[in-house]
Every structure is written in C-alpha cells, then in structure tokens.
Amino acid sequence: MISSKQTALWEKDEQRWSALMKQSQAGDASAYNQLLSELGSVIEAYLRANFGPLAILEDCVQESLMALHRARHTYDAKRAFRPWLFTIIHHKTIDVLRRSETINRHISSFAELDQNDIDHVDLDRMIDGERLMANLSQDQREAVTLTKYHGMTTNEAAQLLGIKESAVKARLRRGLKLLQKQWQQEWVES
Amino acid sequence: MTTDREQFINELTMDVTPVTSANTRQSTLFWLGGAFTFAAILALLTGPYRTGIGHDLMFSIQFLVESLVGLASVILLIYTAFEFAIPSSRSISRRLLLPLLGVSIWVGFYLLGLVHPALEPSMAGKREFCYYETFVFALPIMFAGLIWARKQWPLYPMSTGLLIGLASGFVPALIMQFACMYDPQHILTDHILPGLSVGVVGALLGLVMLRTR
C-alpha cells in the first residue's frame, strides 16, 4: 500500500526532475549534473530491483545516462517525467543485455574452439543449437534466451521485455515446442 | 555513486549545449503544411486540376465527407508517427488503432462508392500517370518525415516508418481526389494503392533509417 507520504515524495521528485531537465535543455550545466547524478542512483536501484545482481550493472547505468543525454531534447515539460525516463532506461537495458549476450556467445564459442581436447559432439550440439534458434521468431528467441540462457524467471523476463508474464510463457512454450519439433524432425531424417 | 560514474557525468555535463524541446504538434503542422503545398504544386505543374471541384464539395456531402475523412486520416497518421518518435510508456497497439481506423473508414468510403458513388463516375480530368505521380510525389515528403523522426528517439522503427509512409502516400492520393478523374474504382487502384505501397516502403526504410539508438 502506498502511503500519502510516499506519494508526496514521488510527486516532489517528479517536479524536481522535470524542472532540472527543463533547465538542462536550456544549457544549465550544474542543473544537468545534479539531474544525472540523481537519476544515476534511480537507474541503479531500478535495475537492481528488476534484474537482480547484474554483472554489467554499471555499464547499463552509464549507457542509460548516455541515452538520456542523447534523448534529452525529446522530453516535453508538459508531460510526466517518469514514463519518459523509464521507457528510455527499459529499452537501453534490453539493448545492452542483448549486446552483452552476443559478445558472451562469441567469446564462449572461441574459447571452446581454443581447447585442444575439443569434444566434437559438444561443438556440433552448440552449432546445432544456434542454428535451430535461428529458426525461431524474434519474440520466441528472446523468451528462450532470457529464461534458458540467462536463467531469468518468466516474471523477470516479462518485466525486461515490458510485456505480461503470460505472454512470455506463451512465447516460451511455442519456442520450445518448435525447437523440439525441428530437432525430432531432423533426427528422424538423419 | 562510483568515481567512475561521477567522472562520466562530469564529462557529459561539462559542455552541455541548449536544445530545443521536441514539439510533436508543431512538427505535425509544419509537415502537413509543407507536404500538402509540395504535392499540390507538383500536381499543378504536371497537369490541370479537375474543373468544378468547388461545386462538387458544396453540393455532394458524401464527396466532402470522404475528402475530410481522408484529411483526418493523414493528420492522425503523421501525428501518431511523430509521437512514436518520442519515448513514452503508452501501448503501441492502442496508439495505432485510431490512425488505422481512420484509414479503414476512408478506404471504406470508396468501397461504398463502388455501389453508391459520391459523384457521377467520369473520365473528366483523367491523368495518364496518376499512379506513378502519387508514388513519386510521396517520396520526398516521406523522407522529410523520416529525417524528422530520426532526429528524435524512435523506439519502434518499423511502425514509425509505416505510419510516415502511409501519411506521405495519402497526401498526393488526397490531392488526386481533386486533380484527377473521379471514379471510386480508379481511386482505389490508382491513388490509394500507390499510397499504401509508399507505406510499405516507409516501413522498410524505417527499419534502416530509424535504428539509431
């Protein structure tokens, strides 16, 4: 239950950030510094609350701050500040996580290739997994990657993607079913 | 706050320059004014307008309404497209509903016109290349819209591109309502269809041009 004190605090923050952003848009460096410093902590708290202990937390915070910097001209003081702020953070975090996932995948592929005693069956499976994943739709691939590769719960994945948990479950179910079907089909053919 | 972040913020804020806050209403008005003027002048340069337009508008309510619905659709399409270029937590599907409904109603008028036309179908004022003219006139208008959106923060490149493309395609299509012959079937195939294809081009270009994050 949100108390009236919390609501008042929430309102106060909203008004202060909006005013600071307006000053920043006019070129006030100290107001802008204060705003980004405050938002840095807000973003960090938001990421911790939604994604848990992220290894790339500081990267996400700084990338989000950079995004806010680039998008600062799109803020309209007549509109609420928080939806604008969290939409940018949300999308930026997804971008950073996707990028980091791609980099990690490449690194682990190379690391496995470097091993002298490489297990060819495992390598085949790894390549096969990526190939099968490529046949999934973008939505299904996201759901499978976030839950099965990153070990997120469906609730966490839903928050990250900004959709309902039931939608993540549906995408995951369809994605896994499709993977299983493809794998079985290829196994029978071979 | 980490020292690293503090330094990062100091660097970001050190040389902050003033920026003009994006105003979607104003941009929509500028775009509409520019787009209709541009398409109307090009249509005039490539051939005469159909005679008796004023009379048609005054004495056929259906013709007046279908023209106004077309105009309203273009306004809704471009306003929504420009709103898509501004970060917002509002649902994309709900925001798409109104402009697409507007387009459906507009097209619906011409479908209705196949059995109950607003004006007597006639070849008067026919343009030889109205299909290509509609398509070509729309391209510069579409690029202007895409460039504006690119300067903002578009989160949905394909949808934004689609809406800009449709709005751009429908501006010359609406001009052709007065510059070319009136026959609902001709309007659907030679004015609306190229307008819709500009929408497809816009969606594809949006994927390329609006992925700037």
PDB file of C-alpha atoms in Angstrom, chain B residues 40-210:
ATOM      1  CA  ALA B  40      -0.427  20.422 -54.631  1.00  0.00           C
ATOM      2  CA  ILE B  41       2.214  22.433 -56.521  1.00  0.00           C
ATOM      3  CA  LEU B  42       3.686  19.329 -58.153  1.00  0.00           C
ATOM      4  CA  ALA B  43       0.199  18.196 -59.185  1.00  0.00           C
ATOM      5  CA  LEU B  44      -0.438  21.631 -60.683  1.00  0.00           C
ATOM      6  CA  LEU B  45       2.879  21.571 -62.547  1.00  0.00           C
ATOM      7  CA  THR B  46       2.165  18.147 -64.049  1.00  0.00           C
ATOM      8  CA  GLY B  47      -1.403  18.845 -65.174  1.00  0.00           C
ATOM      9  CA  PRO B  48      -4.582  20.824 -64.552  1.00  0.00           C
ATOM     10  CA  TYR B  49      -6.936  20.171 -61.640  1.00  0.00           C
ATOM     11  CA  ARG B  50     -10.370  18.788 -62.413  1.00  0.00           C
ATOM     12  CA  THR B  51     -12.941  21.504 -63.114  1.00  0.00           C
ATOM     13  CA  GLY B  52     -15.896  22.064 -60.794  1.00  0.00           C
ATOM     14  CA  ILE B  53     -14.206  20.951 -57.557  1.00  0.00           C
ATOM     15  CA  GLY B  54     -15.806  23.783 -55.558  1.00  0.00           C
ATOM     16  CA  HIS B  55     -19.220  22.805 -56.862  1.00  0.00           C
ATOM     17  CA  ASP B  56     -18.593  19.117 -56.025  1.00  0.00           C
ATOM     18  CA  LEU B  57     -17.537  19.982 -52.477  1.00  0.00           C
ATOM     19  CA  MET B  58     -20.545  22.183 -51.895  1.00  0.00           C
ATOM     20  CA  PHE B  59     -23.226  20.024 -53.425  1.00  0.00           C
ATOM     21  CA  SER B  60     -22.116  16.481 -52.622  1.00  0.00           C
ATOM     22  CA  ILE B  61     -21.981  15.853 -48.875  1.00  0.00           C
ATOM     23  CA  GLN B  62     -20.519  12.374 -49.441  1.00  0.00           C
ATOM     24  CA  PHE B  63     -17.659  13.809 -51.510  1.00  0.00           C
ATOM     25  CA  LEU B  64     -17.000  16.473 -48.868  1.00  0.00           C
ATOM     26  CA  VAL B  65     -17.077  13.941 -46.035  1.00  0.00           C
ATOM     27  CA  GLU B  66     -14.804  11.440 -47.792  1.00  0.00           C
ATOM     28  CA  SER B  67     -12.314  14.226 -48.514  1.00  0.00           C
ATOM     29  CA  LEU B  68     -12.404  15.383 -44.880  1.00  0.00           C
ATOM     30  CA  VAL B  69     -12.047  11.816 -43.584  1.00  0.00           C
ATOM     31  CA  GLY B  70      -9.003  11.437 -45.862  1.00  0.00           C
ATOM     32  CA  LEU B  71      -7.515  14.611 -44.435  1.00  0.00           C
ATOM     33  CA  ALA B  72      -8.245  13.477 -40.877  1.00  0.00           C
ATOM     34  CA  SER B  73      -6.565  10.126 -41.595  1.00  0.00           C
ATOM     35  CA  VAL B  74      -3.406  11.828 -42.834  1.00  0.00           C
ATOM     36  CA  ILE B  75      -3.347  14.081 -39.736  1.00  0.00           C
ATOM     37  CA  LEU B  76      -3.816  11.103 -37.400  1.00  0.00           C
ATOM     38  CA  LEU B  77      -1.181   9.036 -39.213  1.00  0.00           C
ATOM     39  CA  ILE B  78       1.555  11.654 -39.110  1.00  0.00           C
ATOM     40  CA  TYR B  79       0.755  12.821 -35.584  1.00  0.00           C
ATOM     41  CA  THR B  80       0.926   9.239 -34.291  1.00  0.00           C
ATOM     42  CA  ALA B  81       4.135   8.635 -36.247  1.00  0.00           C
ATOM     43  CA  PHE B  82       5.761  11.689 -34.699  1.00  0.00           C
ATOM     44  CA  GLU B  83       4.503  10.670 -31.256  1.00  0.00           C
ATOM     45  CA  PHE B  84       6.151   7.262 -31.798  1.00  0.00           C
ATOM     46  CA  ALA B  85       9.461   9.074 -32.134  1.00  0.00           C
ATOM     47  CA  ILE B  86       9.163  10.361 -28.562  1.00  0.00           C
ATOM     48  CA  PRO B  87       9.784   7.903 -25.685  1.00  0.00           C
ATOM     49  CA  SER B  88       6.527   7.068 -23.962  1.00  0.00           C
ATOM     50  CA  SER B  89       5.181   4.127 -21.991  1.00  0.00           C
ATOM     51  CA  ARG B  90       1.823   4.131 -23.798  1.00  0.00           C
ATOM     52  CA  SER B  91       0.862   0.929 -25.609  1.00  0.00           C
ATOM     53  CA  ILE B  92       1.880   0.835 -29.282  1.00  0.00           C
ATOM     54  CA  SER B  93      -1.157  -1.186 -30.401  1.00  0.00           C
ATOM     55  CA  ARG B  94      -3.633   1.229 -28.779  1.00  0.00           C
ATOM     56  CA  ARG B  95      -1.916   4.197 -30.366  1.00  0.00           C
ATOM     57  CA  LEU B  96      -2.017   2.501 -33.787  1.00  0.00           C
ATOM     58  CA  LEU B  97      -5.727   1.844 -33.529  1.00  0.00           C
ATOM     59  CA  LEU B  98      -7.057   5.334 -34.232  1.00  0.00           C
ATOM     60  CA  PRO B  99      -4.993   6.199 -37.364  1.00  0.00           C
ATOM     61  CA  LEU B 100      -5.565   2.760 -38.864  1.00  0.00           C
ATOM     62  CA  LEU B 101      -9.263   3.049 -38.126  1.00  0.00           C
ATOM     63  CA  GLY B 102      -9.260   6.416 -39.905  1.00  0.00           C
ATOM     64  CA  VAL B 103      -7.621   4.867 -42.971  1.00  0.00           C
ATOM     65  CA  SER B 104     -10.095   1.973 -42.941  1.00  0.00           C
ATOM     66  CA  ILE B 105     -13.047   4.363 -42.848  1.00  0.00           C
ATOM     67  CA  TRP B 106     -11.550   6.433 -45.654  1.00  0.00           C
ATOM     68  CA  VAL B 107     -10.991   3.359 -47.854  1.00  0.00           C
ATOM     69  CA  GLY B 108     -14.456   2.189 -46.796  1.00  0.00           C
ATOM     70  CA  PHE B 109     -15.961   5.296 -48.361  1.00  0.00           C
ATOM     71  CA  TYR B 110     -14.511   4.350 -51.761  1.00  0.00           C
ATOM     72  CA  LEU B 111     -15.648   0.751 -51.365  1.00  0.00           C
ATOM     73  CA  LEU B 112     -19.101   2.104 -50.643  1.00  0.00           C
ATOM     74  CA  GLY B 113     -18.615   4.379 -53.637  1.00  0.00           C
ATOM     75  CA  LEU B 114     -18.351   1.310 -55.890  1.00  0.00           C
ATOM     76  CA  VAL B 115     -22.107   0.845 -55.398  1.00  0.00           C
ATOM     77  CA  HIS B 116     -23.055   4.370 -54.332  1.00  0.00           C
ATOM     78  CA  PRO B 117     -20.511   6.892 -55.692  1.00  0.00           C
ATOM     79  CA  ALA B 118     -20.314  10.402 -54.228  1.00  0.00           C
ATOM     80  CA  LEU B 119     -20.127  11.898 -57.729  1.00  0.00           C
ATOM     81  CA  GLU B 120     -21.098  10.518 -61.080  1.00  0.00           C
ATOM     82  CA  PRO B 121     -18.032   8.477 -62.184  1.00  0.00           C
ATOM     83  CA  SER B 122     -16.418  10.250 -65.091  1.00  0.00           C
ATOM     84  CA  MET B 123     -13.209  10.319 -67.103  1.00  0.00           C
ATOM     85  CA  ALA B 124     -13.094  14.132 -66.893  1.00  0.00           C
ATOM     86  CA  GLY B 125      -9.705  15.336 -65.671  1.00  0.00           C
ATOM     87  CA  LYS B 126      -8.052  11.931 -66.109  1.00  0.00           C
ATOM     88  CA  ARG B 127      -4.287  11.918 -65.726  1.00  0.00           C
ATOM     89  CA  GLU B 128      -2.252   9.454 -67.744  1.00  0.00           C
ATOM     90  CA  PHE B 129       0.276   8.655 -64.997  1.00  0.00           C
ATOM     91  CA  CYS B 130      -1.573   9.349 -61.747  1.00  0.00           C
ATOM     92  CA  TYR B 131      -0.413   6.041 -60.233  1.00  0.00           C
ATOM     93  CA  TYR B 132       3.263   6.946 -60.655  1.00  0.00           C
ATOM     94  CA  GLU B 133       2.664  10.600 -59.781  1.00  0.00           C
ATOM     95  CA  THR B 134       1.093   9.630 -56.450  1.00  0.00           C
ATOM     96  CA  PHE B 135       4.030   7.360 -55.659  1.00  0.00           C
ATOM     97  CA  VAL B 136       6.756   9.778 -56.740  1.00  0.00           C
ATOM     98  CA  PHE B 137       5.207  12.883 -55.129  1.00  0.00           C
ATOM     99  CA  ALA B 138       5.093  10.992 -51.821  1.00  0.00           C
ATOM    100  CA  LEU B 139       8.781  10.086 -51.684  1.00  0.00           C
ATOM    101  CA  PRO B 140      10.313  13.492 -50.764  1.00  0.00           C
ATOM    102  CA  ILE B 141       7.527  14.047 -48.215  1.00  0.00           C
ATOM    103  CA  MET B 142       8.245  10.643 -46.703  1.00  0.00           C
ATOM    104  CA  PHE B 143      11.978  11.329 -46.468  1.00  0.00           C
ATOM    105  CA  ALA B 144      11.285  14.637 -44.702  1.00  0.00           C
ATOM    106  CA  GLY B 145       9.150  12.791 -42.133  1.00  0.00           C
ATOM    107  CA  LEU B 146      11.710  10.022 -41.661  1.00  0.00           C
ATOM    108  CA  ILE B 147      14.513  12.543 -41.185  1.00  0.00           C
ATOM    109  CA  TRP B 148      12.492  14.378 -38.520  1.00  0.00           C
ATOM    110  CA  ALA B 149      11.738  11.109 -36.710  1.00  0.00           C
ATOM    111  CA  ARG B 150      15.392  10.076 -36.915  1.00  0.00           C
ATOM    112  CA  LYS B 151      16.387  13.219 -35.057  1.00  0.00           C
ATOM    113  CA  GLN B 152      14.135  12.232 -32.149  1.00  0.00           C
ATOM    114  CA  TRP B 153      14.271   8.896 -30.318  1.00  0.00           C
ATOM    115  CA  PRO B 154      12.159   6.390 -32.297  1.00  0.00           C
ATOM    116  CA  LEU B 155      11.632   3.182 -30.355  1.00  0.00           C
ATOM    117  CA  TYR B 156       9.555   1.389 -32.998  1.00  0.00           C
ATOM    118  CA  PRO B 157      11.367   1.914 -36.330  1.00  0.00           C
ATOM    119  CA  MET B 158       9.098  -0.205 -38.496  1.00  0.00           C
ATOM    120  CA  SER B 159       5.777   1.116 -37.160  1.00  0.00           C
ATOM    121  CA  THR B 160       7.019   4.696 -37.260  1.00  0.00           C
ATOM    122  CA  GLY B 161       8.241   4.213 -40.839  1.00  0.00           C
ATOM    123  CA  LEU B 162       4.949   2.585 -41.834  1.00  0.00           C
ATOM    124  CA  LEU B 163       2.878   5.461 -40.458  1.00  0.00           C
ATOM    125  CA  ILE B 164       5.109   8.104 -42.053  1.00  0.00           C
ATOM    126  CA  GLY B 165       4.981   6.203 -45.360  1.00  0.00           C
ATOM    127  CA  LEU B 166       1.195   5.894 -45.255  1.00  0.00           C
ATOM    128  CA  ALA B 167       0.713   9.565 -44.361  1.00  0.00           C
ATOM    129  CA  SER B 168       3.100  10.560 -47.156  1.00  0.00           C
ATOM    130  CA  GLY B 169       1.404   8.287 -49.681  1.00  0.00           C
ATOM    131  CA  PHE B 170      -2.047   9.553 -48.787  1.00  0.00           C
ATOM    132  CA  VAL B 171      -1.168  13.252 -49.205  1.00  0.00           C
ATOM    133  CA  PRO B 172      -0.829  13.023 -53.024  1.00  0.00           C
ATOM    134  CA  ALA B 173      -3.644  10.440 -53.070  1.00  0.00           C
ATOM    135  CA  LEU B 174      -5.881  13.044 -51.470  1.00  0.00           C
ATOM    136  CA  ILE B 175      -4.670  15.734 -53.883  1.00  0.00           C
ATOM    137  CA  MET B 176      -5.558  13.387 -56.756  1.00  0.00           C
ATOM    138  CA  GLN B 177      -9.114  13.425 -55.411  1.00  0.00           C
ATOM    139  CA  PHE B 178      -9.243  16.948 -56.930  1.00  0.00           C
ATOM    140  CA  ALA B 179      -6.570  16.711 -59.611  1.00  0.00           C
ATOM    141  CA  CYS B 180      -7.622  13.515 -61.364  1.00  0.00           C
ATOM    142  CA  MET B 181     -10.825  11.852 -62.573  1.00  0.00           C
ATOM    143  CA  TYR B 182     -13.466  10.755 -60.086  1.00  0.00           C
ATOM    144  CA  ASP B 183     -14.263   7.080 -60.132  1.00  0.00           C
ATOM    145  CA  PRO B 184     -14.075   5.065 -56.882  1.00  0.00           C
ATOM    146  CA  GLN B 185     -12.538   2.053 -58.620  1.00  0.00           C
ATOM    147  CA  HIS B 186      -9.877   4.230 -60.250  1.00  0.00           C
ATOM    148  CA  ILE B 187      -9.237   5.985 -56.926  1.00  0.00           C
ATOM    149  CA  LEU B 188      -8.743   2.656 -55.139  1.00  0.00           C
ATOM    150  CA  THR B 189      -6.384   1.183 -57.710  1.00  0.00           C
ATOM    151  CA  ASP B 190      -4.512   4.279 -58.922  1.00  0.00           C
ATOM    152  CA  HIS B 191      -4.475   6.647 -55.902  1.00  0.00           C
ATOM    153  CA  ILE B 192      -4.942   4.625 -52.712  1.00  0.00           C
ATOM    154  CA  LEU B 193      -2.887   1.609 -53.788  1.00  0.00           C
ATOM    155  CA  PRO B 194       0.299   3.598 -54.552  1.00  0.00           C
ATOM    156  CA  GLY B 195      -0.297   5.411 -51.250  1.00  0.00           C
ATOM    157  CA  LEU B 196      -0.370   2.067 -49.466  1.00  0.00           C
ATOM    158  CA  SER B 197       2.781   0.919 -51.259  1.00  0.00           C
ATOM    159  CA  VAL B 198       4.571   4.042 -50.018  1.00  0.00           C
ATOM    160  CA  GLY B 199       3.580   2.793 -46.555  1.00  0.00           C
ATOM    161  CA  VAL B 200       5.409  -0.476 -47.209  1.00  0.00           C
ATOM    162  CA  VAL B 201       8.459   1.424 -48.485  1.00  0.00           C
ATOM    163  CA  GLY B 202       8.288   3.627 -45.373  1.00  0.00           C
ATOM    164  CA  ALA B 203       8.206   0.593 -43.076  1.00  0.00           C
ATOM    165  CA  LEU B 204      11.264  -0.910 -44.779  1.00  0.00           C
ATOM    166  CA  LEU B 205      13.138   2.393 -44.793  1.00  0.00           C
ATOM    167  CA  GLY B 206      12.165   2.899 -41.161  1.00  0.00           C
ATOM    168  CA  LEU B 207      13.942  -0.339 -40.301  1.00  0.00           C
ATOM    169  CA  VAL B 208      17.123   1.063 -41.843  1.00  0.00           C
ATOM    170  CA  MET B 209      16.891   4.780 -41.094  1.00  0.00           C
ATOM    171  CA  LEU B 210      15.320   4.808 -37.662  1.00  0.00           C
TER     172      LEU B 210
END
